[in-house]
Amino acid sequence: MAEIVFLNKHTENLAKNSKKSYLSAHRKLLKIFECENFEKQSNDDLITGIQNYKQSTHSKQVGINVLLLLKREVYGQTISEFETQREKNNKTILEENKSKSKDSKLYLPKYQELIDYMDIVYQAQDWRAFIVNYILINFHTRDMDISLNIITNKKEISNDINYILITKTKATYVRNQYKTVGTHGPKSNIITDRKFIEAAYGHYKNSALCTKGALFPSDNTNYWISKCTCGALGEGNIYKICVNHFKSDLGKLKYMCNSRGSSIDTLIQYYDLDCDLSEN
């Protein structure tokens, strides 16, 4: 009962499909392990059971994240084994995506899977991953744009860095360094999404994750973004997924290009869009 109460509470702000996915995964896990809750089962036994059960790697990953949450939040137990398995599953998902290549093009998951994954990392309180995925999905940036610092004081603002200035009610995301800043100038976005603000504060306050407000612990931005995204998709593939999802929406494509600091012409040149982008 405690597990169901917890999951209902912690998914109440998620999209309907995402909430349904979590609750369904929990019911499925109870059936797999033929138990009433997961308090006494060892992490290793649970991981072995999930990984050996005949289901997609994505479904296994959802199960891993549900159990990670329950073990940490409901029972106050250690979760390192689940975190290790999650990393392994991410690598497997990447390899599975590659194996589904068609005509030398990488198979990519659907847009909704990106949204679901963002919900998963939010529930797992993986704040860095949530911030990365939120920015990539909503602002369609390149890697360089996400090399940033999180700050809480306007005195820390510098025109030489990318940063997120957070307050209790909003976050201001400023990009002073990105590929085409010389053409388009610095860019700024106001974010009022409660979950994003929570994630930014959560990352900022966790000294184990954050050094002097830096989103990443090293300069290898590409590595960290790959590590934070579903199946290690990385920035480029997520952008492709977004482009394909909104390929019939000229207004959205223009927004994406403007936010990224590129042009519709570039979009047409580099992405295979089977739609009419001309304004009638």
Short mmCIF file of C-alpha atoms in Angstrom, two decimals:
data_model
loop_
_atom_site.label_atom_id
_atom_site.label_comp_id
_atom_site.label_asym_id
_atom_site.label_seq_id
_atom_site.Cartn_x
_atom_site.Cartn_y
_atom_site.Cartn_z
CA MET A 1 0.00 0.00 0.00
CA ALA A 2 2.83 2.42 0.88
CA GLU A 3 4.35 1.92 -2.56
CA ILE A 4 1.10 2.70 -4.40
CA VAL A 5 0.49 5.79 -2.26
CA PHE A 6 4.03 6.98 -2.99
CA LEU A 7 3.78 6.39 -6.75
CA ASN A 8 0.40 8.14 -6.97
CA LYS A 9 1.78 11.16 -5.14
CA HIS A 10 5.04 11.38 -7.07
CA THR A 11 3.40 11.00 -10.47
CA GLU A 12 0.47 13.35 -9.93
CA ASN A 13 2.11 16.12 -11.97
CA LEU A 14 3.22 13.88 -14.84
CA ALA A 15 1.49 13.51 -18.17
CA LYS A 16 -1.38 11.01 -18.09
CA ASN A 17 0.50 8.44 -20.19
CA SER A 18 3.66 8.75 -18.10
CA LYS A 19 1.75 8.25 -14.85
CA LYS A 20 -0.03 5.27 -16.35
CA SER A 21 3.33 3.82 -17.40
CA TYR A 22 4.72 4.01 -13.86
CA LEU A 23 1.68 2.47 -12.20
CA SER A 24 1.45 -0.23 -14.85
CA ALA A 25 5.15 -1.02 -14.40
CA HIS A 26 4.63 -1.37 -10.65
CA ARG A 27 1.74 -3.81 -11.11
CA LYS A 28 3.82 -5.77 -13.59
CA LEU A 29 6.74 -5.98 -11.16
CA LEU A 30 4.50 -7.27 -8.39
CA LYS A 31 3.27 -9.97 -10.76
CA ILE A 32 6.79 -10.91 -11.89
CA PHE A 33 8.10 -11.30 -8.35
CA GLU A 34 4.83 -12.60 -6.89
CA CYS A 35 5.01 -10.31 -3.89
CA GLU A 36 3.08 -7.55 -2.12
CA ASN A 37 5.97 -5.06 -1.91
CA PHE A 38 9.72 -4.83 -2.50
CA GLU A 39 11.00 -3.93 0.96
CA LYS A 40 12.82 -7.18 1.72
CA GLN A 41 14.00 -8.33 -1.71
CA SER A 42 17.67 -7.72 -2.38
CA ASN A 43 18.65 -5.27 -5.10
CA ASP A 44 20.64 -7.95 -6.92
CA ASP A 45 17.72 -10.38 -6.97
CA LEU A 46 15.35 -7.71 -8.27
CA ILE A 47 17.75 -6.63 -11.00
CA THR A 48 18.35 -10.24 -12.08
CA GLY A 49 14.62 -10.87 -12.23
CA ILE A 50 13.93 -7.78 -14.33
CA GLN A 51 16.81 -8.36 -16.71
CA ASN A 52 15.89 -12.01 -17.25
CA TYR A 53 12.19 -11.34 -17.81
CA LYS A 54 11.22 -11.37 -21.49
CA GLN A 55 10.52 -7.71 -22.31
CA SER A 56 12.06 -4.80 -24.17
CA THR A 57 15.11 -3.05 -22.72
CA HIS A 58 13.03 0.13 -22.47
CA SER A 59 10.50 -1.73 -20.29
CA LYS A 60 13.34 -3.13 -18.19
CA GLN A 61 14.63 0.40 -17.73
CA VAL A 62 11.25 1.63 -16.52
CA GLY A 63 11.16 -1.24 -14.01
CA ILE A 64 14.65 -0.42 -12.79
CA ASN A 65 13.69 3.21 -12.23
CA VAL A 66 10.48 2.31 -10.40
CA LEU A 67 12.37 0.03 -8.02
CA LEU A 68 15.14 2.59 -7.59
CA LEU A 69 12.53 5.12 -6.47
CA LEU A 70 10.79 2.73 -4.10
CA LYS A 71 13.98 1.48 -2.50
CA ARG A 72 15.31 5.00 -1.96
CA GLU A 73 12.19 7.01 -1.15
CA VAL A 74 9.89 4.48 0.56
CA TYR A 75 12.39 2.24 2.34
CA GLY A 76 15.49 4.44 2.63
CA GLN A 77 17.73 1.73 1.19
CA THR A 78 20.82 1.96 -1.01
CA ILE A 79 20.33 2.09 -4.79
CA SER A 80 23.83 1.91 -6.28
CA GLU A 81 23.13 -1.45 -7.95
CA PHE A 82 20.13 0.03 -9.76
CA GLU A 83 22.16 3.04 -10.92
CA THR A 84 24.82 0.71 -12.33
CA GLN A 85 22.23 -1.40 -14.16
CA ARG A 86 20.58 1.73 -15.55
CA GLU A 87 23.89 2.72 -17.14
CA LYS A 88 24.22 -0.76 -18.68
CA ASN A 89 20.67 -0.61 -20.04
CA ASN A 90 21.33 2.78 -21.60
CA LYS A 91 24.26 1.30 -23.52
CA THR A 92 22.10 -1.63 -24.61
CA ILE A 93 19.36 0.71 -25.84
CA LEU A 94 21.95 2.56 -27.91
CA GLU A 95 23.19 -0.66 -29.48
CA GLU A 96 19.61 -1.75 -30.19
CA ASN A 97 18.95 1.56 -31.90
CA LYS A 98 22.02 1.09 -34.05
CA SER A 99 20.97 -2.44 -35.00
CA LYS A 100 17.68 -1.07 -36.30
CA SER A 101 19.44 1.09 -38.83
CA LYS A 102 17.73 1.23 -42.20
CA ASP A 103 19.39 2.48 -45.39
CA SER A 104 22.38 3.56 -43.26
CA LYS A 105 20.12 5.81 -41.15
CA LEU A 106 20.07 5.38 -37.38
CA TYR A 107 16.74 4.20 -36.04
CA LEU A 108 15.48 6.79 -33.60
CA PRO A 109 12.82 6.47 -30.90
CA LYS A 110 9.60 8.47 -31.02
CA TYR A 111 9.26 11.97 -29.56
CA GLN A 112 6.97 10.68 -26.80
CA GLU A 113 9.76 8.40 -25.61
CA LEU A 114 11.90 11.50 -25.01
CA ILE A 115 9.12 13.02 -22.92
CA ASP A 116 8.67 9.76 -21.00
CA TYR A 117 12.40 9.54 -20.33
CA MET A 118 12.46 13.12 -19.04
CA ASP A 119 9.70 12.13 -16.60
CA ILE A 120 11.71 9.06 -15.58
CA VAL A 121 14.87 11.01 -14.70
CA TYR A 122 12.77 13.61 -12.87
CA GLN A 123 11.19 10.94 -10.70
CA ALA A 124 14.64 9.44 -10.11
CA GLN A 125 15.85 12.91 -9.04
CA ASP A 126 18.62 12.75 -11.63
CA TRP A 127 18.64 16.53 -11.79
CA ARG A 128 21.50 16.91 -14.24
CA ALA A 129 19.83 14.55 -16.73
CA PHE A 130 16.49 16.32 -16.34
CA ILE A 131 18.05 19.73 -17.02
CA VAL A 132 19.90 18.43 -20.08
CA ASN A 133 16.86 16.72 -21.58
CA TYR A 134 14.56 19.66 -20.82
CA ILE A 135 16.86 22.10 -22.62
CA LEU A 136 17.39 19.82 -25.62
CA ILE A 137 13.67 19.11 -26.04
CA ASN A 138 12.41 22.63 -25.41
CA PHE A 139 15.16 24.86 -26.79
CA HIS A 140 16.75 22.55 -29.38
CA THR A 141 20.30 23.60 -28.57
CA ARG A 142 23.68 22.18 -29.48
CA ASP A 143 26.12 20.68 -26.98
CA MET A 144 28.01 23.92 -26.43
CA ASP A 145 24.89 25.73 -25.21
CA ILE A 146 24.52 23.33 -22.28
CA SER A 147 28.03 23.91 -20.97
CA LEU A 148 26.73 26.23 -18.25
CA ASN A 149 26.74 27.30 -14.63
CA ILE A 150 23.74 27.43 -12.31
CA ILE A 151 23.73 30.59 -10.21
CA THR A 152 21.45 32.13 -7.57
CA ASN A 153 22.91 35.62 -7.33
CA LYS A 154 22.87 38.29 -10.05
CA LYS A 155 26.37 39.29 -8.93
CA GLU A 156 27.59 36.01 -10.44
CA ILE A 157 26.33 36.94 -13.92
CA SER A 158 29.05 37.05 -16.57
CA ASN A 159 28.79 37.77 -20.28
CA ASP A 160 31.52 35.19 -20.88
CA ILE A 161 29.55 32.12 -19.82
CA ASN A 162 26.25 30.35 -20.31
CA TYR A 163 24.22 30.27 -17.13
CA ILE A 164 20.88 29.56 -15.48
CA LEU A 165 19.91 32.15 -12.88
CA ILE A 166 17.35 30.59 -10.54
CA THR A 167 14.86 32.18 -8.17
CA LYS A 168 11.90 30.64 -6.35
CA THR A 169 9.53 31.37 -9.24
CA LYS A 170 11.61 31.27 -12.42
CA ALA A 171 14.85 30.34 -14.09
CA THR A 172 16.57 32.55 -16.66
CA TYR A 173 18.61 30.56 -19.16
CA VAL A 174 21.19 32.75 -20.92
CA ARG A 175 23.45 31.60 -23.72
CA ASN A 176 26.47 33.81 -24.33
CA GLN A 177 28.50 31.04 -25.93
CA TYR A 178 27.04 28.96 -28.74
CA LYS A 179 27.96 28.16 -32.33
CA THR A 180 26.30 31.10 -34.09
CA VAL A 181 26.37 33.75 -31.36
CA GLY A 182 28.35 36.01 -33.70
CA THR A 183 25.37 36.07 -36.07
CA HIS A 184 22.41 35.91 -33.73
CA GLY A 185 23.78 37.40 -30.50
CA PRO A 186 23.20 36.12 -26.96
CA LYS A 187 19.91 34.31 -26.31
CA SER A 188 17.76 34.32 -23.19
CA ASN A 189 14.78 32.20 -22.15
CA ILE A 190 12.54 32.52 -19.09
CA ILE A 191 11.51 29.15 -17.62
CA THR A 192 8.65 28.97 -15.10
CA ASP A 193 8.20 25.20 -15.17
CA ARG A 194 8.09 24.07 -11.52
CA LYS A 195 9.93 20.83 -12.19
CA PHE A 196 12.79 22.59 -13.99
CA ILE A 197 13.23 25.07 -11.13
CA GLU A 198 13.22 22.18 -8.64
CA ALA A 199 15.83 20.34 -10.70
CA ALA A 200 18.05 23.41 -10.99
CA TYR A 201 17.91 24.02 -7.25
CA GLY A 202 18.41 20.33 -6.55
CA HIS A 203 21.53 20.18 -8.69
CA TYR A 204 22.88 23.46 -7.32
CA LYS A 205 22.50 22.34 -3.71
CA ASN A 206 24.04 18.90 -4.21
CA SER A 207 27.78 19.37 -3.78
CA ALA A 208 28.39 15.80 -4.95
CA LEU A 209 26.97 16.73 -8.36
CA CYS A 210 27.92 20.35 -8.68
CA THR A 211 31.25 22.16 -8.43
CA LYS A 212 30.88 25.94 -8.20
CA GLY A 213 27.52 25.73 -9.95
CA ALA A 214 28.80 23.88 -13.02
CA LEU A 215 26.25 21.58 -14.65
CA PHE A 216 29.00 19.13 -15.64
CA PRO A 217 32.05 18.12 -13.56
CA SER A 218 34.39 18.36 -16.56
CA ASP A 219 34.70 20.12 -19.91
CA ASN A 220 33.77 17.00 -21.91
CA THR A 221 30.27 18.31 -22.64
CA ASN A 222 29.53 15.82 -25.42
CA TYR A 223 30.28 12.90 -23.09
CA TRP A 224 28.03 14.20 -20.32
CA ILE A 225 25.13 14.98 -22.65
CA SER A 226 25.37 11.50 -24.16
CA LYS A 227 25.43 10.05 -20.64
CA CYS A 228 22.33 12.03 -19.65
CA THR A 229 20.14 11.23 -22.66
CA CYS A 230 18.00 8.16 -23.33
CA GLY A 231 20.10 5.38 -24.82
CA ALA A 232 23.01 7.84 -25.08
CA LEU A 233 21.26 9.49 -28.05
CA GLY A 234 23.09 12.77 -27.66
CA GLU A 235 22.12 16.23 -28.86
CA GLY A 236 22.12 15.62 -32.62
CA ASN A 237 19.76 12.66 -32.56
CA ILE A 238 17.35 14.34 -30.16
CA TYR A 239 17.20 17.31 -32.51
CA LYS A 240 16.44 14.97 -35.40
CA ILE A 241 13.61 13.36 -33.42
CA CYS A 242 12.12 16.79 -32.65
CA VAL A 243 12.44 17.89 -36.27
CA ASN A 244 10.72 14.75 -37.50
CA HIS A 245 7.94 15.07 -34.91
CA PHE A 246 7.13 18.66 -35.87
CA LYS A 247 7.92 18.36 -39.58
CA SER A 248 4.41 19.43 -40.59
CA ASP A 249 4.36 22.48 -38.31
CA LEU A 250 6.17 25.33 -40.05
CA GLY A 251 5.73 27.68 -37.10
CA LYS A 252 7.31 25.19 -34.71
CA LEU A 253 10.18 24.48 -37.09
CA LYS A 254 10.89 28.20 -37.35
CA TYR A 255 10.88 28.47 -33.56
CA MET A 256 13.31 25.55 -33.34
CA CYS A 257 15.66 27.15 -35.87
CA ASN A 258 15.52 30.53 -34.16
CA SER A 259 16.17 28.99 -30.75
CA ARG A 260 19.05 26.91 -32.09
CA GLY A 261 20.55 29.83 -33.98
CA SER A 262 20.15 28.32 -37.45
CA SER A 263 17.79 28.75 -40.41
CA ILE A 264 14.99 26.94 -42.21
CA ASP A 265 17.31 26.63 -45.22
CA THR A 266 19.82 24.76 -43.06
CA LEU A 267 17.03 22.54 -41.78
CA ILE A 268 15.95 21.65 -45.31
CA GLN A 269 19.54 21.01 -46.37
CA TYR A 270 20.51 18.65 -43.55
CA TYR A 271 17.26 16.91 -42.61
CA ASP A 272 15.08 14.73 -44.79
CA LEU A 273 11.66 16.38 -44.44
CA ASP A 274 8.83 15.02 -46.53
CA CYS A 275 6.71 18.15 -46.14
CA ASP A 276 6.16 21.51 -47.80
CA LEU A 277 8.00 24.20 -45.85
CA SER A 278 6.92 27.01 -48.14
CA GLU A 279 4.50 29.62 -46.84
CA ASN A 280 1.28 29.72 -48.84
#
